[in-house]
mmCIF file with all atom_site columns, C-alpha atoms in Angstrom:
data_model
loop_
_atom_site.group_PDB
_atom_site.id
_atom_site.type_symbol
_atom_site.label_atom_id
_atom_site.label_alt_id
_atom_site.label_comp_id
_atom_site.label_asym_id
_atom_site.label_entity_id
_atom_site.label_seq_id
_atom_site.pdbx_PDB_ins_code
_atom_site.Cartn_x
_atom_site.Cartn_y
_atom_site.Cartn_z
_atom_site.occupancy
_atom_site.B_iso_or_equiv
_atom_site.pdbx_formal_charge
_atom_site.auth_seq_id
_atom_site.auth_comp_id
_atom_site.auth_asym_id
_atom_site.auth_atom_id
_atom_site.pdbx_PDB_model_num
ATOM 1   C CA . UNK A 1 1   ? -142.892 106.822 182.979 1.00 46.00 ? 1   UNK A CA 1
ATOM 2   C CA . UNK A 1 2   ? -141.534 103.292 183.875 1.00 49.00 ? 2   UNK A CA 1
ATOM 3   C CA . UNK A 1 3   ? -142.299 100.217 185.886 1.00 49.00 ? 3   UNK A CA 1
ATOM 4   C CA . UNK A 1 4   ? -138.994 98.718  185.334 1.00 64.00 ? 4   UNK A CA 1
ATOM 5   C CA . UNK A 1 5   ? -137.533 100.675 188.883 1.00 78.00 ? 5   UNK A CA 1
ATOM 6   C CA . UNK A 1 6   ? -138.481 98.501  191.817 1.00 89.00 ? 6   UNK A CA 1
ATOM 7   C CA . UNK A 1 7   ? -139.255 100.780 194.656 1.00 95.00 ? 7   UNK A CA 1
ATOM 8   C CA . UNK A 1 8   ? -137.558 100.430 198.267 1.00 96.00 ? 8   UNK A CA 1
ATOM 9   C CA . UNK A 1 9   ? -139.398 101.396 201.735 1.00 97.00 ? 9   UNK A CA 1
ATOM 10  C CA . UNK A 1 10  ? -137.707 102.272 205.040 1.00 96.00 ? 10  UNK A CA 1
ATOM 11  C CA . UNK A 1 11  ? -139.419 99.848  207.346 1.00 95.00 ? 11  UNK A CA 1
ATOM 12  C CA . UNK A 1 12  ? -140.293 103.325 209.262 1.00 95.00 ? 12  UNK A CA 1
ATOM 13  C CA . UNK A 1 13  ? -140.477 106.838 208.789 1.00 97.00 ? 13  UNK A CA 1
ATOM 14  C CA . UNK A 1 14  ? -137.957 109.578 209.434 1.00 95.00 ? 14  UNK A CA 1
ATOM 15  C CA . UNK A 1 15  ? -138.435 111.797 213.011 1.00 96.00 ? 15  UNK A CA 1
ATOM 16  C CA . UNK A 1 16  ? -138.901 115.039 210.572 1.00 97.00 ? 16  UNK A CA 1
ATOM 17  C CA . UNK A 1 17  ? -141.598 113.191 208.631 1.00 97.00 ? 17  UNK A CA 1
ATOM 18  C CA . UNK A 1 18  ? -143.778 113.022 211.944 1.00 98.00 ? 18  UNK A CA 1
ATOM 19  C CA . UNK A 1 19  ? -142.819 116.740 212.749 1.00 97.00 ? 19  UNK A CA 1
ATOM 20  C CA . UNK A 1 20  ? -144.010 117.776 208.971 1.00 97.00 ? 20  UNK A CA 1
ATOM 21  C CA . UNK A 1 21  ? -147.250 115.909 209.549 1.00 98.00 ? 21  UNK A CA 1
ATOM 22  C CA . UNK A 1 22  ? -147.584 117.866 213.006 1.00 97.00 ? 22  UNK A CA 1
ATOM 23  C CA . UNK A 1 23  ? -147.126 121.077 211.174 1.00 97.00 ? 23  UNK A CA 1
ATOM 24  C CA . UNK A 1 24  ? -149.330 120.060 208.072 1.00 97.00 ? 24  UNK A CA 1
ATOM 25  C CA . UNK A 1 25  ? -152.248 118.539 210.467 1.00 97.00 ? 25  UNK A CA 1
ATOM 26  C CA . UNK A 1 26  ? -151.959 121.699 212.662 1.00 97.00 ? 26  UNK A CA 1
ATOM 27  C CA . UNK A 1 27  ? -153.418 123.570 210.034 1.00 97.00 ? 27  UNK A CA 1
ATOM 28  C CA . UNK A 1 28  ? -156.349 121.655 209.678 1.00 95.00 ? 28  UNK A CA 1
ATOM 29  C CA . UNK A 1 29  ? -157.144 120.813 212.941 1.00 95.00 ? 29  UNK A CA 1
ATOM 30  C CA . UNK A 1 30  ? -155.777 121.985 217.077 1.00 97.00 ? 30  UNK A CA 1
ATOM 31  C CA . UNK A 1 31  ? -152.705 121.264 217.725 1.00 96.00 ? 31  UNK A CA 1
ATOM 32  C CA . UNK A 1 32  ? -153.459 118.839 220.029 1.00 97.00 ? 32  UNK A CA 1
ATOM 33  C CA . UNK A 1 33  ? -155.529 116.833 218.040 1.00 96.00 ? 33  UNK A CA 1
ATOM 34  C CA . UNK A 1 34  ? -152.670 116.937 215.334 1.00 97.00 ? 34  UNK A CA 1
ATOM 35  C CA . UNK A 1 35  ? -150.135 115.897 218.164 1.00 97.00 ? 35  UNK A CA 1
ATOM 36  C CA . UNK A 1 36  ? -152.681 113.027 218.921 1.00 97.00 ? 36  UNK A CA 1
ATOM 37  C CA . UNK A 1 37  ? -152.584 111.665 215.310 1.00 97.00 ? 37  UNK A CA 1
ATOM 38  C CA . UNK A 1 38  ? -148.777 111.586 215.269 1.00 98.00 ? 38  UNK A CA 1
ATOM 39  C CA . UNK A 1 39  ? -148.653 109.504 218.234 1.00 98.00 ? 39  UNK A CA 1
ATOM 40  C CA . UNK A 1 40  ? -150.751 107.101 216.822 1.00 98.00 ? 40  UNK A CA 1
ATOM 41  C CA . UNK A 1 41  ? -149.302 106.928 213.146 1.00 98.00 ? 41  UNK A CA 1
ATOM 42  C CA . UNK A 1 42  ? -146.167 106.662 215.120 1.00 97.00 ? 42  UNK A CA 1
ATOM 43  C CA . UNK A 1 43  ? -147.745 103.685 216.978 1.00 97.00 ? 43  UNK A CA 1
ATOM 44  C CA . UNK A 1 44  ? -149.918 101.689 214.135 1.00 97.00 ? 44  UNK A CA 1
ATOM 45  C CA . UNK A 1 45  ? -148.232 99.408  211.981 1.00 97.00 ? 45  UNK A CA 1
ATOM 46  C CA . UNK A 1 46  ? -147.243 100.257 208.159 1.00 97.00 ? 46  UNK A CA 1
ATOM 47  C CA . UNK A 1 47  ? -149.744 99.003  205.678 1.00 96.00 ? 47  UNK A CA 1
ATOM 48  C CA . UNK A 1 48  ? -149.669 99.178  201.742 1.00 97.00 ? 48  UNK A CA 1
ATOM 49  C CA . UNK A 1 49  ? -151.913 100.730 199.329 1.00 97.00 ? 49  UNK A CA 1
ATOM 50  C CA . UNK A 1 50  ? -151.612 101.309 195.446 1.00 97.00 ? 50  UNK A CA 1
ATOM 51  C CA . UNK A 1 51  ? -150.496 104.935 194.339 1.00 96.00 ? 51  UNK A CA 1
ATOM 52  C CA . UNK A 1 52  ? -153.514 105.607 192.137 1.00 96.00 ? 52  UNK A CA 1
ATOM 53  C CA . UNK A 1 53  ? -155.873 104.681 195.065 1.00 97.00 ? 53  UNK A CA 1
ATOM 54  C CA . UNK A 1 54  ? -153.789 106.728 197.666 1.00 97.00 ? 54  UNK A CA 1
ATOM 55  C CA . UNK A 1 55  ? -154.988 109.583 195.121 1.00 96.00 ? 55  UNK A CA 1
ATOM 56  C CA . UNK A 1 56  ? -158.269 108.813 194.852 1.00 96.00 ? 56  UNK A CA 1
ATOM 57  C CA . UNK A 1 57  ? -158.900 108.792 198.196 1.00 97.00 ? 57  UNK A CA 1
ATOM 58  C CA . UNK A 1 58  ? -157.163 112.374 199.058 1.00 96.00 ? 58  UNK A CA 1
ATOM 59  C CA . UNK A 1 59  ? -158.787 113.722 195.934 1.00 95.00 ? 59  UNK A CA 1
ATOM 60  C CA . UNK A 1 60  ? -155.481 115.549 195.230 1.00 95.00 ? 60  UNK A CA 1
ATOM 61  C CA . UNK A 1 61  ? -154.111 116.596 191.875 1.00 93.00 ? 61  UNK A CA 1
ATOM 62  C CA . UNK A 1 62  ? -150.728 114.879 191.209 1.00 93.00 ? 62  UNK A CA 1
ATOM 63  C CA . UNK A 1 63  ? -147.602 116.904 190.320 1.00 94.00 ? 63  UNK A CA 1
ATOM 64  C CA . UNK A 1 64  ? -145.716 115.756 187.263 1.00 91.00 ? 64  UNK A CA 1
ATOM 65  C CA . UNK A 1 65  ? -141.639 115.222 188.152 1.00 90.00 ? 65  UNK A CA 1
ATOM 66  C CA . UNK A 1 66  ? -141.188 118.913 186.987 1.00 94.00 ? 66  UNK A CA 1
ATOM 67  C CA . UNK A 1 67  ? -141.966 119.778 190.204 1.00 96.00 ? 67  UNK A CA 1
ATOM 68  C CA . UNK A 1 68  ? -138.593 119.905 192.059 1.00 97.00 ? 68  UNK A CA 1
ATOM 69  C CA . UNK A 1 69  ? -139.614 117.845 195.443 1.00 97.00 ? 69  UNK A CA 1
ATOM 70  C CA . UNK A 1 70  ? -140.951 115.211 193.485 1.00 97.00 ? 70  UNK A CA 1
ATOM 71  C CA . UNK A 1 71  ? -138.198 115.234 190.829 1.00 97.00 ? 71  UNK A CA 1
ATOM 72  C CA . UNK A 1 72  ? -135.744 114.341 193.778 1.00 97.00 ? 72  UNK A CA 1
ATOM 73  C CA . UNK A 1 73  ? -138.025 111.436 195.278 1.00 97.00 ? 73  UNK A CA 1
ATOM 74  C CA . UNK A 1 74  ? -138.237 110.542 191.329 1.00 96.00 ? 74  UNK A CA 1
ATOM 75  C CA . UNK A 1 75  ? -134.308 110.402 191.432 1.00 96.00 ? 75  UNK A CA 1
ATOM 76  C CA . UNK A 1 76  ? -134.008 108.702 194.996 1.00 97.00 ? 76  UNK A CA 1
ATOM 77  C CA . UNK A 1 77  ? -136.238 106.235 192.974 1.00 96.00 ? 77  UNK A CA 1
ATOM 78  C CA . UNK A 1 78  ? -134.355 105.535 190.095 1.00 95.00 ? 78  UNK A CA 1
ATOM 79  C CA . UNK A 1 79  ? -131.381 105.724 191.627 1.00 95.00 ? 79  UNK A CA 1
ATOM 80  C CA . UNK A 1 80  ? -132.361 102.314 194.496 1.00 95.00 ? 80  UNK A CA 1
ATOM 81  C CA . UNK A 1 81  ? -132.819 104.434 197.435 1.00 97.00 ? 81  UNK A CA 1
ATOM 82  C CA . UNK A 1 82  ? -135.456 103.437 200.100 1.00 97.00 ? 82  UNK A CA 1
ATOM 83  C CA . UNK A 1 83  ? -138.130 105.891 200.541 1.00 98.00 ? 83  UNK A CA 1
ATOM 84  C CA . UNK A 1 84  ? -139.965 106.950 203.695 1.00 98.00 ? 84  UNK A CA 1
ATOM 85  C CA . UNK A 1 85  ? -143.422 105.472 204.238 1.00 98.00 ? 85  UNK A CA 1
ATOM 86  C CA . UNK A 1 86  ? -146.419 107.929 203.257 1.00 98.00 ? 86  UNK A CA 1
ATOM 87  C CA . UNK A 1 87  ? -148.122 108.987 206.765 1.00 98.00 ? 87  UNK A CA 1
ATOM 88  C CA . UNK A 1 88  ? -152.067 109.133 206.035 1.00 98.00 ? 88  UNK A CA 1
ATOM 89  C CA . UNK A 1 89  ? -155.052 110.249 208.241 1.00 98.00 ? 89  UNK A CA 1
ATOM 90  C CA . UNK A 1 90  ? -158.235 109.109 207.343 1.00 96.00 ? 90  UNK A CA 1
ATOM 91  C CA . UNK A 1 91  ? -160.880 112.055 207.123 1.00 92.00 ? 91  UNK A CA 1
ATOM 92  C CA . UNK A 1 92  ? -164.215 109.634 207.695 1.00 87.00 ? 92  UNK A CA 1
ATOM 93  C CA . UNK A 1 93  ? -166.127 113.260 208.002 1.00 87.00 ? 93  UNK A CA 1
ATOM 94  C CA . UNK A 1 94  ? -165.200 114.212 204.389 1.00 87.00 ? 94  UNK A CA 1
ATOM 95  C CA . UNK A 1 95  ? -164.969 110.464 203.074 1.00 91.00 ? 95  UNK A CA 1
ATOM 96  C CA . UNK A 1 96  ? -160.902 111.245 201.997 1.00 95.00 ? 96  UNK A CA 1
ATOM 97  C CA . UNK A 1 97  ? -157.552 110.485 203.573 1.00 97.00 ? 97  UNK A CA 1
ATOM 98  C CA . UNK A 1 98  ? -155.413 113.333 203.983 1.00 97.00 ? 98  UNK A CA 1
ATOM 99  C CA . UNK A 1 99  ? -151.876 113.227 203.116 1.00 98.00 ? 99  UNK A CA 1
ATOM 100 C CA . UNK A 1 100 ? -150.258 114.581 206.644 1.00 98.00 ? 100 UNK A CA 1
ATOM 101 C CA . UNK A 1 101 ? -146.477 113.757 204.710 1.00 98.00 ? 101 UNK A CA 1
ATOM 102 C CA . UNK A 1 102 ? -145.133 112.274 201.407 1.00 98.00 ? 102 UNK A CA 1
ATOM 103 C CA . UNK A 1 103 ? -147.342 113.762 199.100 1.00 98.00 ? 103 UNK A CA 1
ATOM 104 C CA . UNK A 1 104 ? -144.309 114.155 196.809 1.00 97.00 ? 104 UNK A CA 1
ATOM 105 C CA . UNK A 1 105 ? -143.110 110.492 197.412 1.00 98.00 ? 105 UNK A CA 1
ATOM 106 C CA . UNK A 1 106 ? -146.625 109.680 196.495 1.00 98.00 ? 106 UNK A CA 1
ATOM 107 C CA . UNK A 1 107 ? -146.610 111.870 193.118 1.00 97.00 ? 107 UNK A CA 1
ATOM 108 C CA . UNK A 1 108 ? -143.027 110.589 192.561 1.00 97.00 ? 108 UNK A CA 1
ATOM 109 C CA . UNK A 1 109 ? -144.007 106.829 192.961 1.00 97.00 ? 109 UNK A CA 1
ATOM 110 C CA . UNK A 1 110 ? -147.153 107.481 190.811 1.00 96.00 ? 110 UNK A CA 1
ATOM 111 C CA . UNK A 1 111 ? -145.044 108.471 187.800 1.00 95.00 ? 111 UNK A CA 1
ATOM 112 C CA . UNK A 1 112 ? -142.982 105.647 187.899 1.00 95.00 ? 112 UNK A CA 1
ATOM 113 C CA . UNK A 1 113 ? -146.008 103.308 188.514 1.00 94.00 ? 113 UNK A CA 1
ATOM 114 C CA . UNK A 1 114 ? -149.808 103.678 189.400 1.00 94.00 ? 114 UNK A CA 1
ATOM 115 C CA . UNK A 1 115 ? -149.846 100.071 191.111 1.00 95.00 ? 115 UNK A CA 1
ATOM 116 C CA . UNK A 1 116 ? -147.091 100.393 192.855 1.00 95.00 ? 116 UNK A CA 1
ATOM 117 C CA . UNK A 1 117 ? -147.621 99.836  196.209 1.00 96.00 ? 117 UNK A CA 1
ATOM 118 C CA . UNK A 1 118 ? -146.763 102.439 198.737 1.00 97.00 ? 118 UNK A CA 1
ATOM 119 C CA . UNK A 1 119 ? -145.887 101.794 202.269 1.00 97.00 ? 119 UNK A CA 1
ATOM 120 C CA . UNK A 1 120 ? -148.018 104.039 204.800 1.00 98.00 ? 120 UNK A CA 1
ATOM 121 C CA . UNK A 1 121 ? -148.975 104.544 208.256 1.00 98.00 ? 121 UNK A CA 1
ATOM 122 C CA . UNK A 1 122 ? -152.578 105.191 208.169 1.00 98.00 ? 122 UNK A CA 1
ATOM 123 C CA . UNK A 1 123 ? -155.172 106.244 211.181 1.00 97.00 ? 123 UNK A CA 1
#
């Protein structure tokens, strides 16, 4: 799309972000281990990363802004709200990072801008 939208990050992420990564991470691993990676993306400092390298590492296909979840980050985006920061788990079995929440802010932030730089929480 555009580069010309500069995009804002919460210095943290939301409470329901961490409980959507419990639920997401609970399907791919025990719940405790899941409740153990929250704590510590909770805990570890935000970093950034480029959008088009956030892909390549989850191997994920991105979905265009006709997808209605990304169409509103898209929207949150143009319109100078501050998004939440992406909350990432590093897969070092499977050489990817899995995207425990804001795959849609990622897809969203993508079609705006491929560098853009994404704020994440990443174990």
């Amino acid at each position: 799309m555009s580069d010309d939208y500069k995009i804002k990050w919460l210095k943290k992420p939301k409470k329901h972000d961490y409980k959507a990564a419990i639920t997401y991470l609970s399907l791919l691993y025990k719940a405790d281990l899941a409740k153990q990676m929250v704590k510590e993306l909770e805990e570890t400092p935000s970093s950034d990363f480029q959008a088009k390298d956030i892909f390549r590492a989850s191997a994920l296909a991105m979905l265009d802004t006709g997808n209605r979840y990304v169409e509103q980050e898209y929207n949150k985006i143009t319109r100078g709200e501050k998004l939440a920061p992406l909350l990432l788990v590093r897969d070092s079995a499977n050489t990817k990072v899995t995207i425990a929440d804001g795959y849609h802010r990622l897809c969203a932030v993508y079609a705006v801008n491929e560098d853009a730089a994404i704020r994440c929480k990443i174990v």
